[in-house]
Coordinates of C-alpha atoms and ligand atoms in Angstrom, one line a residue:
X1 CA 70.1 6.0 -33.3
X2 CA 68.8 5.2 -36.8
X3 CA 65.2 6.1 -37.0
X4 CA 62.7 4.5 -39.5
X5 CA 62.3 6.2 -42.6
X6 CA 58.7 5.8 -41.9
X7 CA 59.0 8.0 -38.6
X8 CA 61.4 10.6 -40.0
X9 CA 58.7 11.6 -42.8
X10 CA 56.0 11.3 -40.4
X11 CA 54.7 15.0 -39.5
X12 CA 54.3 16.5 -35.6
X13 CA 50.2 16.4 -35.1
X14 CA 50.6 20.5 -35.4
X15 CA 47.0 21.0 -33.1
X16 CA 48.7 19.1 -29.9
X17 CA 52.2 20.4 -31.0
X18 CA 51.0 24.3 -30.9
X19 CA 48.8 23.0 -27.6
X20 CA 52.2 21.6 -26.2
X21 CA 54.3 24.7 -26.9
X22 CA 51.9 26.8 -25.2
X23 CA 51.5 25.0 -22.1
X24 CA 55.2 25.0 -21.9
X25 CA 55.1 29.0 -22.4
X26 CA 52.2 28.8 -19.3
X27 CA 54.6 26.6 -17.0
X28 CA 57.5 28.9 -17.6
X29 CA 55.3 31.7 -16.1
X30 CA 54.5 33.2 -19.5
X31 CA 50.5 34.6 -19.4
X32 CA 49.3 32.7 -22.4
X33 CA 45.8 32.6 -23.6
X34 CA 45.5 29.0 -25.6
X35 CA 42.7 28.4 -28.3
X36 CA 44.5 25.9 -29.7
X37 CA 42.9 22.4 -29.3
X38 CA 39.5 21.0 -30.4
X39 CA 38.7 19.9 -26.5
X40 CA 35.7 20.8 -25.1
X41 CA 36.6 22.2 -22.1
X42 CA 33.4 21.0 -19.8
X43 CA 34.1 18.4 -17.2
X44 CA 32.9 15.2 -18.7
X45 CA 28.9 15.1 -17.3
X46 CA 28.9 14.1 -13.7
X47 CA 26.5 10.7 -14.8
X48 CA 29.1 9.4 -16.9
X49 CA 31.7 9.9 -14.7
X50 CA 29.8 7.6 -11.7
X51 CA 29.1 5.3 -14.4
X52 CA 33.4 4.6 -14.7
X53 CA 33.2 4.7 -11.2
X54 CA 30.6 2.0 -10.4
X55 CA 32.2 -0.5 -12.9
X56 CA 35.4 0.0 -10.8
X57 CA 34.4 -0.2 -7.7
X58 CA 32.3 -3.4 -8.7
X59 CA 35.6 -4.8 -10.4
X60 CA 34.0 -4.9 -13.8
X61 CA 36.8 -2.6 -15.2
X62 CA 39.6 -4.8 -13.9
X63 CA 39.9 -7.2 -17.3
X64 CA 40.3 -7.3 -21.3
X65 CA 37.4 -6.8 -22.8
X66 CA 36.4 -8.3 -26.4
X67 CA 38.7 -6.2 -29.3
X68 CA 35.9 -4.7 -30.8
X69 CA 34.5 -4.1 -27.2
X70 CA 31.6 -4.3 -24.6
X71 CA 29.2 -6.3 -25.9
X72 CA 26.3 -3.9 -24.0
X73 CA 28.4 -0.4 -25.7
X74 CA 27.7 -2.6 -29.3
X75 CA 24.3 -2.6 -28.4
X76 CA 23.9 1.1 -27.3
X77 CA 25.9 2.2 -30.6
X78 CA 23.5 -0.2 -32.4
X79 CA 20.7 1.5 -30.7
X80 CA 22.4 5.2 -31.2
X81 CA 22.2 4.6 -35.1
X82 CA 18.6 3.9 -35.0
X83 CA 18.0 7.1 -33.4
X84 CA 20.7 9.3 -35.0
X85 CA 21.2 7.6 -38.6
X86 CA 17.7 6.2 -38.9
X87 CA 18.8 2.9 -39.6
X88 CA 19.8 -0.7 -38.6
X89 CA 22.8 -1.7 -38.1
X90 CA 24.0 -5.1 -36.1
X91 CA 27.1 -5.6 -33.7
X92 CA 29.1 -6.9 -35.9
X93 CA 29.2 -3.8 -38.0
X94 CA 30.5 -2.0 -35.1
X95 CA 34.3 -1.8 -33.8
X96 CA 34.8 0.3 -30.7
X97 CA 38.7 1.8 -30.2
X98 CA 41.1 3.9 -28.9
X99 CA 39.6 6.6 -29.5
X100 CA 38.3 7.7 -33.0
X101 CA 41.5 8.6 -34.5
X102 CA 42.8 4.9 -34.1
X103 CA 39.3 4.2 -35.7
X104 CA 41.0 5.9 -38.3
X105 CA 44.3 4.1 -38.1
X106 CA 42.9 1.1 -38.1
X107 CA 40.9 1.8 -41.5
X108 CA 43.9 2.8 -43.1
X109 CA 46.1 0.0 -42.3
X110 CA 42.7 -2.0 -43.3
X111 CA 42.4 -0.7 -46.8
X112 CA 45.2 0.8 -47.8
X113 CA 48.4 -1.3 -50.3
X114 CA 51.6 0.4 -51.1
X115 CA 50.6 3.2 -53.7
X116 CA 46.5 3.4 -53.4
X117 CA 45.8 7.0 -53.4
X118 CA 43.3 8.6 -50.5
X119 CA 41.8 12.1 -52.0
X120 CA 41.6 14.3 -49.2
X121 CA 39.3 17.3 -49.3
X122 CA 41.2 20.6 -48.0
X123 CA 41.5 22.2 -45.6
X124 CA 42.1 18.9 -43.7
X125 CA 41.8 18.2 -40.3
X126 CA 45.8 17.2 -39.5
X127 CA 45.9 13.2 -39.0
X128 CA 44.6 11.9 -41.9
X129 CA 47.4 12.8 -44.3
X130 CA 50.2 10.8 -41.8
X131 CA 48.4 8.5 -41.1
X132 CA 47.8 7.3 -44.5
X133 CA 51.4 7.9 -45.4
X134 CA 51.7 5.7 -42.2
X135 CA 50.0 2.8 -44.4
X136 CA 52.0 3.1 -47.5
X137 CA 49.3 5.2 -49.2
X138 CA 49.3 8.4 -51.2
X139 CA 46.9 11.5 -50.3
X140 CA 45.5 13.2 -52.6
X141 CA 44.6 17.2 -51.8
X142 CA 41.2 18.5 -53.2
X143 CA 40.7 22.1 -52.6
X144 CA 37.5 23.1 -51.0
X145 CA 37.8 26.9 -52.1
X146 CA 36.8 29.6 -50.1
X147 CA 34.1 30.6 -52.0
X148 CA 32.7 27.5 -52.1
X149 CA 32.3 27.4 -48.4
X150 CA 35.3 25.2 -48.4
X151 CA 33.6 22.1 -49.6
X152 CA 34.5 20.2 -52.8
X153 CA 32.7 19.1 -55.4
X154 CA 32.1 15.9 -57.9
X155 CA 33.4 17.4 -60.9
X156 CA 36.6 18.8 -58.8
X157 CA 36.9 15.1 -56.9
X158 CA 36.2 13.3 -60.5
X159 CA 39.2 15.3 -61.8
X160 CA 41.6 14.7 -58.7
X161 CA 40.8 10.4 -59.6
X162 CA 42.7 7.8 -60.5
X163 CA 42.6 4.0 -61.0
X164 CA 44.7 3.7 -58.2
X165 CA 42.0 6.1 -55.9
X166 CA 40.5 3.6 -53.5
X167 CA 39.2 6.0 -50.5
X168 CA 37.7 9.4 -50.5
X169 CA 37.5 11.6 -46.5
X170 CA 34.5 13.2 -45.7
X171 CA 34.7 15.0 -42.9
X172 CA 31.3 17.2 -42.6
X173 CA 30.7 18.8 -39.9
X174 CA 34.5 20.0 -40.9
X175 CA 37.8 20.3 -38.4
X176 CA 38.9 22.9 -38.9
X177 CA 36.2 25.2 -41.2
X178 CA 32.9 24.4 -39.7
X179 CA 31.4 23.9 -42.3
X180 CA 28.7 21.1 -43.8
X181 CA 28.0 19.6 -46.7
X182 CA 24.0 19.7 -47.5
X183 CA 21.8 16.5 -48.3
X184 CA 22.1 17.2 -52.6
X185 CA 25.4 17.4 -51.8
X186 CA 26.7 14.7 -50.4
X187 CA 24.1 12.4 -52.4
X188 CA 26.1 13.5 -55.3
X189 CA 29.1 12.9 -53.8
X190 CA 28.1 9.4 -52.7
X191 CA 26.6 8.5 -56.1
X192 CA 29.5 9.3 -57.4
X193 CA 31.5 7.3 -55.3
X194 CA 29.4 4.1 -55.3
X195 CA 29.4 4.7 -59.6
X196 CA 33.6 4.4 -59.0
X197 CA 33.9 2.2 -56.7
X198 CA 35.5 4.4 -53.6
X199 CA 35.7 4.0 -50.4
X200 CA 33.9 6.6 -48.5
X201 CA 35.5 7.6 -45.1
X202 CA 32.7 10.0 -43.3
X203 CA 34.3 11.0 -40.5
X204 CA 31.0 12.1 -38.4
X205 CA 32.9 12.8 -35.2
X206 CA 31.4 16.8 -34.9
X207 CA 27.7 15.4 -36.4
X208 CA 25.9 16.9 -33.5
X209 CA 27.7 20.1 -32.4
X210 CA 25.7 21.8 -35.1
X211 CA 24.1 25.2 -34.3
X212 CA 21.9 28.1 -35.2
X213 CA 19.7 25.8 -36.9
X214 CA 21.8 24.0 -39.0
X215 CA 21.5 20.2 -39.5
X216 CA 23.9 17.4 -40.5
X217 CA 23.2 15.0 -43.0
X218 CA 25.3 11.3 -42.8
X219 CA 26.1 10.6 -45.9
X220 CA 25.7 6.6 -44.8
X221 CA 22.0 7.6 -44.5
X222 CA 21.0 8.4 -48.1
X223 CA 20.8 5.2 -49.7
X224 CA 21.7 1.4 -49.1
X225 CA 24.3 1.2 -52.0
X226 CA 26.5 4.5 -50.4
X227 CA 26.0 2.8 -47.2
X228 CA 27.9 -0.4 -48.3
X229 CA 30.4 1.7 -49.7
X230 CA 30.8 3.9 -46.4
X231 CA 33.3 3.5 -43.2
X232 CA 32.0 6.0 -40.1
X233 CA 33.7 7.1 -38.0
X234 CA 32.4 8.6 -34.8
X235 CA 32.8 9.3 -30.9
X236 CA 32.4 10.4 -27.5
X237 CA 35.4 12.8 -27.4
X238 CA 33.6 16.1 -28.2
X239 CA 29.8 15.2 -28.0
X240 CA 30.1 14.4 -24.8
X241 CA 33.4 16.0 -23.6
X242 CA 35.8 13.0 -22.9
X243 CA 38.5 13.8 -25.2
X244 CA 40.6 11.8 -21.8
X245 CA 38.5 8.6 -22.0
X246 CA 39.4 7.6 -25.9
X247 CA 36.6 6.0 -27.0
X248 CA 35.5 6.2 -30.7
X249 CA 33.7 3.6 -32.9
X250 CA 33.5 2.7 -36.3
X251 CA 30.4 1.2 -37.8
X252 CA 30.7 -0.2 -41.4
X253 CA 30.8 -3.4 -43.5
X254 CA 31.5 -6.9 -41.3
X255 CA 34.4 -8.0 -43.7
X256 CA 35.9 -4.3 -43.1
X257 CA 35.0 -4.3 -39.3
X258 CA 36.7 -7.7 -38.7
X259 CA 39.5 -6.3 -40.7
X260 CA 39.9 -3.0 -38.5
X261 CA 39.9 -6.1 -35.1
X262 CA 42.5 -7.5 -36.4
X263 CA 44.6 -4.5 -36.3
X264 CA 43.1 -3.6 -33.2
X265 CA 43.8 -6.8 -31.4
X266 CA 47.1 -6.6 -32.1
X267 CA 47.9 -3.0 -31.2
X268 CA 46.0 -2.2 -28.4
X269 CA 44.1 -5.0 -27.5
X270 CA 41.1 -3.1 -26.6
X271 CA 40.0 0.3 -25.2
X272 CA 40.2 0.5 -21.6
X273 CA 37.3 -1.0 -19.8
X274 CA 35.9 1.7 -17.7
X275 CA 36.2 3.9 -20.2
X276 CA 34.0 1.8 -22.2
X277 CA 31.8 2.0 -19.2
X278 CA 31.7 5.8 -19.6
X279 CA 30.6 5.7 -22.8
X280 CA 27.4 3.1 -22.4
X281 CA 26.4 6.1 -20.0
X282 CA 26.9 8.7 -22.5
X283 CA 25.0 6.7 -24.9
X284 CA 22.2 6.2 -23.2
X285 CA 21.3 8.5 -20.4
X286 CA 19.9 11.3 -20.3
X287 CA 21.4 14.1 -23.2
X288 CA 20.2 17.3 -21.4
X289 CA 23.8 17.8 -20.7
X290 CA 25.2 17.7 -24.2
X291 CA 22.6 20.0 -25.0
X292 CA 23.3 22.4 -22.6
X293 CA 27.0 22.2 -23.9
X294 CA 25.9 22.4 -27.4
X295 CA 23.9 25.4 -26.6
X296 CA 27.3 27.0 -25.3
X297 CA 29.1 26.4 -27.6
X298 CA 26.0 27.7 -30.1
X299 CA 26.6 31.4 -27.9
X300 CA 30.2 31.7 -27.9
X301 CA 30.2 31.4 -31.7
X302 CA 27.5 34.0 -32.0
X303 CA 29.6 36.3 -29.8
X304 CA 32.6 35.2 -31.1
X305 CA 32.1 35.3 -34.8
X306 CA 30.9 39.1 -35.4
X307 CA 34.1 40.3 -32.7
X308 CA 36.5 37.8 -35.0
X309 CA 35.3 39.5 -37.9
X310 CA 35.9 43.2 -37.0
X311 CA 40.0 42.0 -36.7
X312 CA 41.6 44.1 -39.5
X313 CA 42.7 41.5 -42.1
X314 CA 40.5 38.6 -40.6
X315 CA 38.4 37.5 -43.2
X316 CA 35.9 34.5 -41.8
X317 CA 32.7 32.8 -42.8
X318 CA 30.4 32.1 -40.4
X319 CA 31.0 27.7 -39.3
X320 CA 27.7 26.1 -38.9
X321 CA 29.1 23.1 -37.2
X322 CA 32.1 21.6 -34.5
X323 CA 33.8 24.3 -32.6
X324 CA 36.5 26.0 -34.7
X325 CA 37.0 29.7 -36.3
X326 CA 38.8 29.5 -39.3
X327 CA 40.1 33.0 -40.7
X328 CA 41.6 33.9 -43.9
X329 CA 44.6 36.1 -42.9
X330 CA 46.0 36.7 -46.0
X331 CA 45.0 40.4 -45.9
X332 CA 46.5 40.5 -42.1
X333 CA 49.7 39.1 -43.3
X334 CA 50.3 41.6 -45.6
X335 CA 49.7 44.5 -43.0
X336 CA 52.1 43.2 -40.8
X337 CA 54.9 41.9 -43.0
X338 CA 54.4 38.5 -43.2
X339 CA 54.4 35.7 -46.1
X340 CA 54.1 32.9 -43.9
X341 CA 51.3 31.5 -41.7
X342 CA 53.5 29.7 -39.5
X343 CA 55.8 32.6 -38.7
X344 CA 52.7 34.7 -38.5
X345 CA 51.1 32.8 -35.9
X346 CA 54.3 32.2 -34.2
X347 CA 54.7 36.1 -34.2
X348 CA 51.1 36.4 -32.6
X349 CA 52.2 34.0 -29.8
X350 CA 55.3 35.6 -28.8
X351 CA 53.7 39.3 -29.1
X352 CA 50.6 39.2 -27.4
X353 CA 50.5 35.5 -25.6
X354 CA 47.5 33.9 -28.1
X355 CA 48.3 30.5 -29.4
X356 CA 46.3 29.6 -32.2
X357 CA 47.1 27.0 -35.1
X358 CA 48.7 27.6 -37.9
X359 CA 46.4 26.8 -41.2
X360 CA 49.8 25.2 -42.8
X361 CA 48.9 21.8 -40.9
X362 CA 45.4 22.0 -42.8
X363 CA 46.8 22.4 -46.1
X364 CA 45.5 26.2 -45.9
X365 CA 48.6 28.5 -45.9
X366 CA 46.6 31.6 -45.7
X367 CA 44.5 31.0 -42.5
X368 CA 44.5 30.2 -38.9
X369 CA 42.3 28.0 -36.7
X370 CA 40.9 28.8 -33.6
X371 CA 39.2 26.7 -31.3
X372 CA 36.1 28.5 -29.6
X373 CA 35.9 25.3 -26.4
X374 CA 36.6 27.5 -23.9
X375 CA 35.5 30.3 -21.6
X376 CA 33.3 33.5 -22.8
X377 CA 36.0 35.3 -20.9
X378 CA 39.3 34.1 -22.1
X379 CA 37.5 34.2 -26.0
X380 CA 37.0 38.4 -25.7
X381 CA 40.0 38.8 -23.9
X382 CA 41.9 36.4 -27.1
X383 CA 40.2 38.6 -29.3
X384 CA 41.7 41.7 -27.5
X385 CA 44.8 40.9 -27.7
X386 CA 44.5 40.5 -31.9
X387 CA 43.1 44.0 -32.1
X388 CA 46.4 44.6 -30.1
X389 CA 48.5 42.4 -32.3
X390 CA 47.3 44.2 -35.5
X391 CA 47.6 48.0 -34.1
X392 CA 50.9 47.5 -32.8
Ligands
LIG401 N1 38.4 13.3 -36.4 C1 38.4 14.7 -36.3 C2 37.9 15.5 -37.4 C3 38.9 15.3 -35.1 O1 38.9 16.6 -35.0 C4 39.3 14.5 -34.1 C5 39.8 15.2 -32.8 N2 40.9 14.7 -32.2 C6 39.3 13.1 -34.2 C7 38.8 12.6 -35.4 C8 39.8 12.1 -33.2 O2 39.0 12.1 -32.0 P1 39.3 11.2 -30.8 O3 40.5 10.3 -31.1 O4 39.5 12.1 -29.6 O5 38.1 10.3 -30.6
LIG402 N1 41.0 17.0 -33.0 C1 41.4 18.0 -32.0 C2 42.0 19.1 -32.7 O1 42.0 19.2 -33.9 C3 42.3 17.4 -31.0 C4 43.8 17.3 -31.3 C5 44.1 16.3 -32.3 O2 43.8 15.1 -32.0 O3 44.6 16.6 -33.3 O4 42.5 20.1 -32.1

């Protein structure tokens, strides 16, 4: 069969390609500890759950819904922003989707002409760069250096520009580093993006799993004219553990919005109707369970991070944010032979049974990710078996 040249270029997502390899490994018998994917791994809190429920048993899930969805989830996502953004917003600023990464699809295929370059802070959480390529776009890397907590600034992005730059990600709390850009920060980054006439994409989707004191700043919230300039994109996969249900949002600009339907409405229609259903719950009841999930999470990367750190060759600063370890290996490579990430990681799978991600997906050949949403237990025992890894 002759495959589009489109889909041959396209990469693998590498996070649910490492997550599919190792649950292959686990059905072939194979003991396989896997901190591979950015899923909490809570059951989705038992309120929201009877909330699906209810709407199906009273037949309200049974039919299409409006593309930009549930009338009633606008309104909670209207009412979320005044509590979480501080701000106003109105329905029509709101599109509801499959989930936030065909939030981002949808932008993309909304903004994007043949050529228009995207400038992509790294490391990079994996979709964005396809995607893009997906709508005829060009990205454009930006290192966040090590150093620099990973994060990028104006006089690096101002560099990296174009006249052909339309759309700049932000993606703070980060996937995969953890880390978050500050208030000054982002106001900079904003200003400078208004003053150019960018696009900003703030990917918000990890804006509450924030710990140890550390707070997250939207960028859409610092002043009216980065606002107008600013997509966001948000949802309930990780706050609220329903990475199943795929239900994200955008909130931006009516023309942009309407736009973004379009796509929608011809893709998928809308997202499914008791998941929509779901997320009104999570939206507005009570958030005591998300906290106590947050706080979890908030102790397994206090016990995590010190353990992670005492791994000969793992070289990690501390995330403040989302639920991801990011070590530098470059130092472990060397011990054990190895040039390449990839094969490294590979090497750690096959030797000890720990899937983790390779950085190489995140446009950071000299680390590894791993996800810290699971169990205390399986996260000492994970870090056990890199000790082993590294002596043997
Ligand atoms: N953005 C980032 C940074 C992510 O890590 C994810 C996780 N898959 C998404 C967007 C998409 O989330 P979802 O489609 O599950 O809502
Ligand atoms: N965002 C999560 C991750 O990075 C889920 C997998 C995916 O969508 O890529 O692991």
């Amino acid at each position: 069969m002759k495959l589009s040249n489109r889909v041959l270029q396209m990469e693998e997502s590498v996070t649910l390609a490492a997550n599919a390899r190792a649950k292959e490994l686990m059905a072939q018998g194979k003991d396989i500890l896997s901190l591979t994917l950015g899923e909490p791994d809570f059951p989705t809190p038992e309120n929201i759950r009877q909330a699906a429920i209810e709407a199906i048993r009273d037949g309200k899930a049974s039919f299409y819904t409006v593309t930009s969805g549930l009338p009633e989830l606008k309104a909670a996502i209207v009412n979320y922003f005044a509590n979480y953004y501080g701000y106003g917003i109105e329905s029509n600023q709101v599109l509801v989707a499959t989930g936030a990464k065909f939030c981002l699809y949808s932008f993309f295929m909304s903004v994007i002409d043949p050529g228009d370059e995207v400038l992509i802070p790294t490391p990079y959480w994996v979709s964005y760069a396809d995607q893009i390529k997906m709508a005829e776009g060009r990205p454009v890397f930006v290192e966040g250096k090590e150093e620099n907590q990973f994060k990028v600034t104006v006089d690096q992005l101002e560099a990296a520009r174009t006249a052909k730059t339309k759309v700049l990600v932000l993606n703070t709390p980060s996937n995969p580093t953890g880390m978050i850009y500050t208030a000054e920060e982002l106001l900079a980054i904003g200003n400078w993006a208004v003053a150019q006439d960018i696009l900003i994409l703030a990917d918000d989707i990890y804006g509450r799993l924030v710990y140890n004191g550390h707070e997250f700043t939207p960028i859409s919230s610092l002043s009216e004219a980065i606002r107008k300039q600013t997509l966001v994109i948000n949802g309930v996969s990780k706050t609220y553990s329903m990475t199943g249900w795929r239900i994200g949002y955008a909130v931006g600009e009516p023309e942009l919005i309407q736009a973004m339907s379009k796509v929608a409405g011809q893709t998928t229609s809308n997202p499914t109707t008791a998941a929509q259903y779901a997320a009104i719950e999570a939206l507005t009841g009570s958030q005591e369970p998300f906290e106590t999930m947050r706080q979890a999470f908030e102790e397994r990367l206090n016990t995590i991070y010190p353990l992670l750190a005492e791994v000969p060759g793992f070289e990690v600063v501390k995330p403040q944010g989302a639920f991801y370890l990011f070590p530098n290996v470059e130092k472990a490579m060397a011990i054990k032979g190895y040039t390449d990430v990839t094969a490294f990681t590979q090497a750690i799978l096959e030797e000890v049974g720990l899937a983790l991600v390779t950085g190489a997906g995140f446009g950071a050949p000299k680390n590894v990710r791993l996800s810290y949403a699971t169990d205390m237990a399986s996260l000492k025992e994970a870090i056990k078996r890199l000790q082993k890894f590294m002596k043997d």
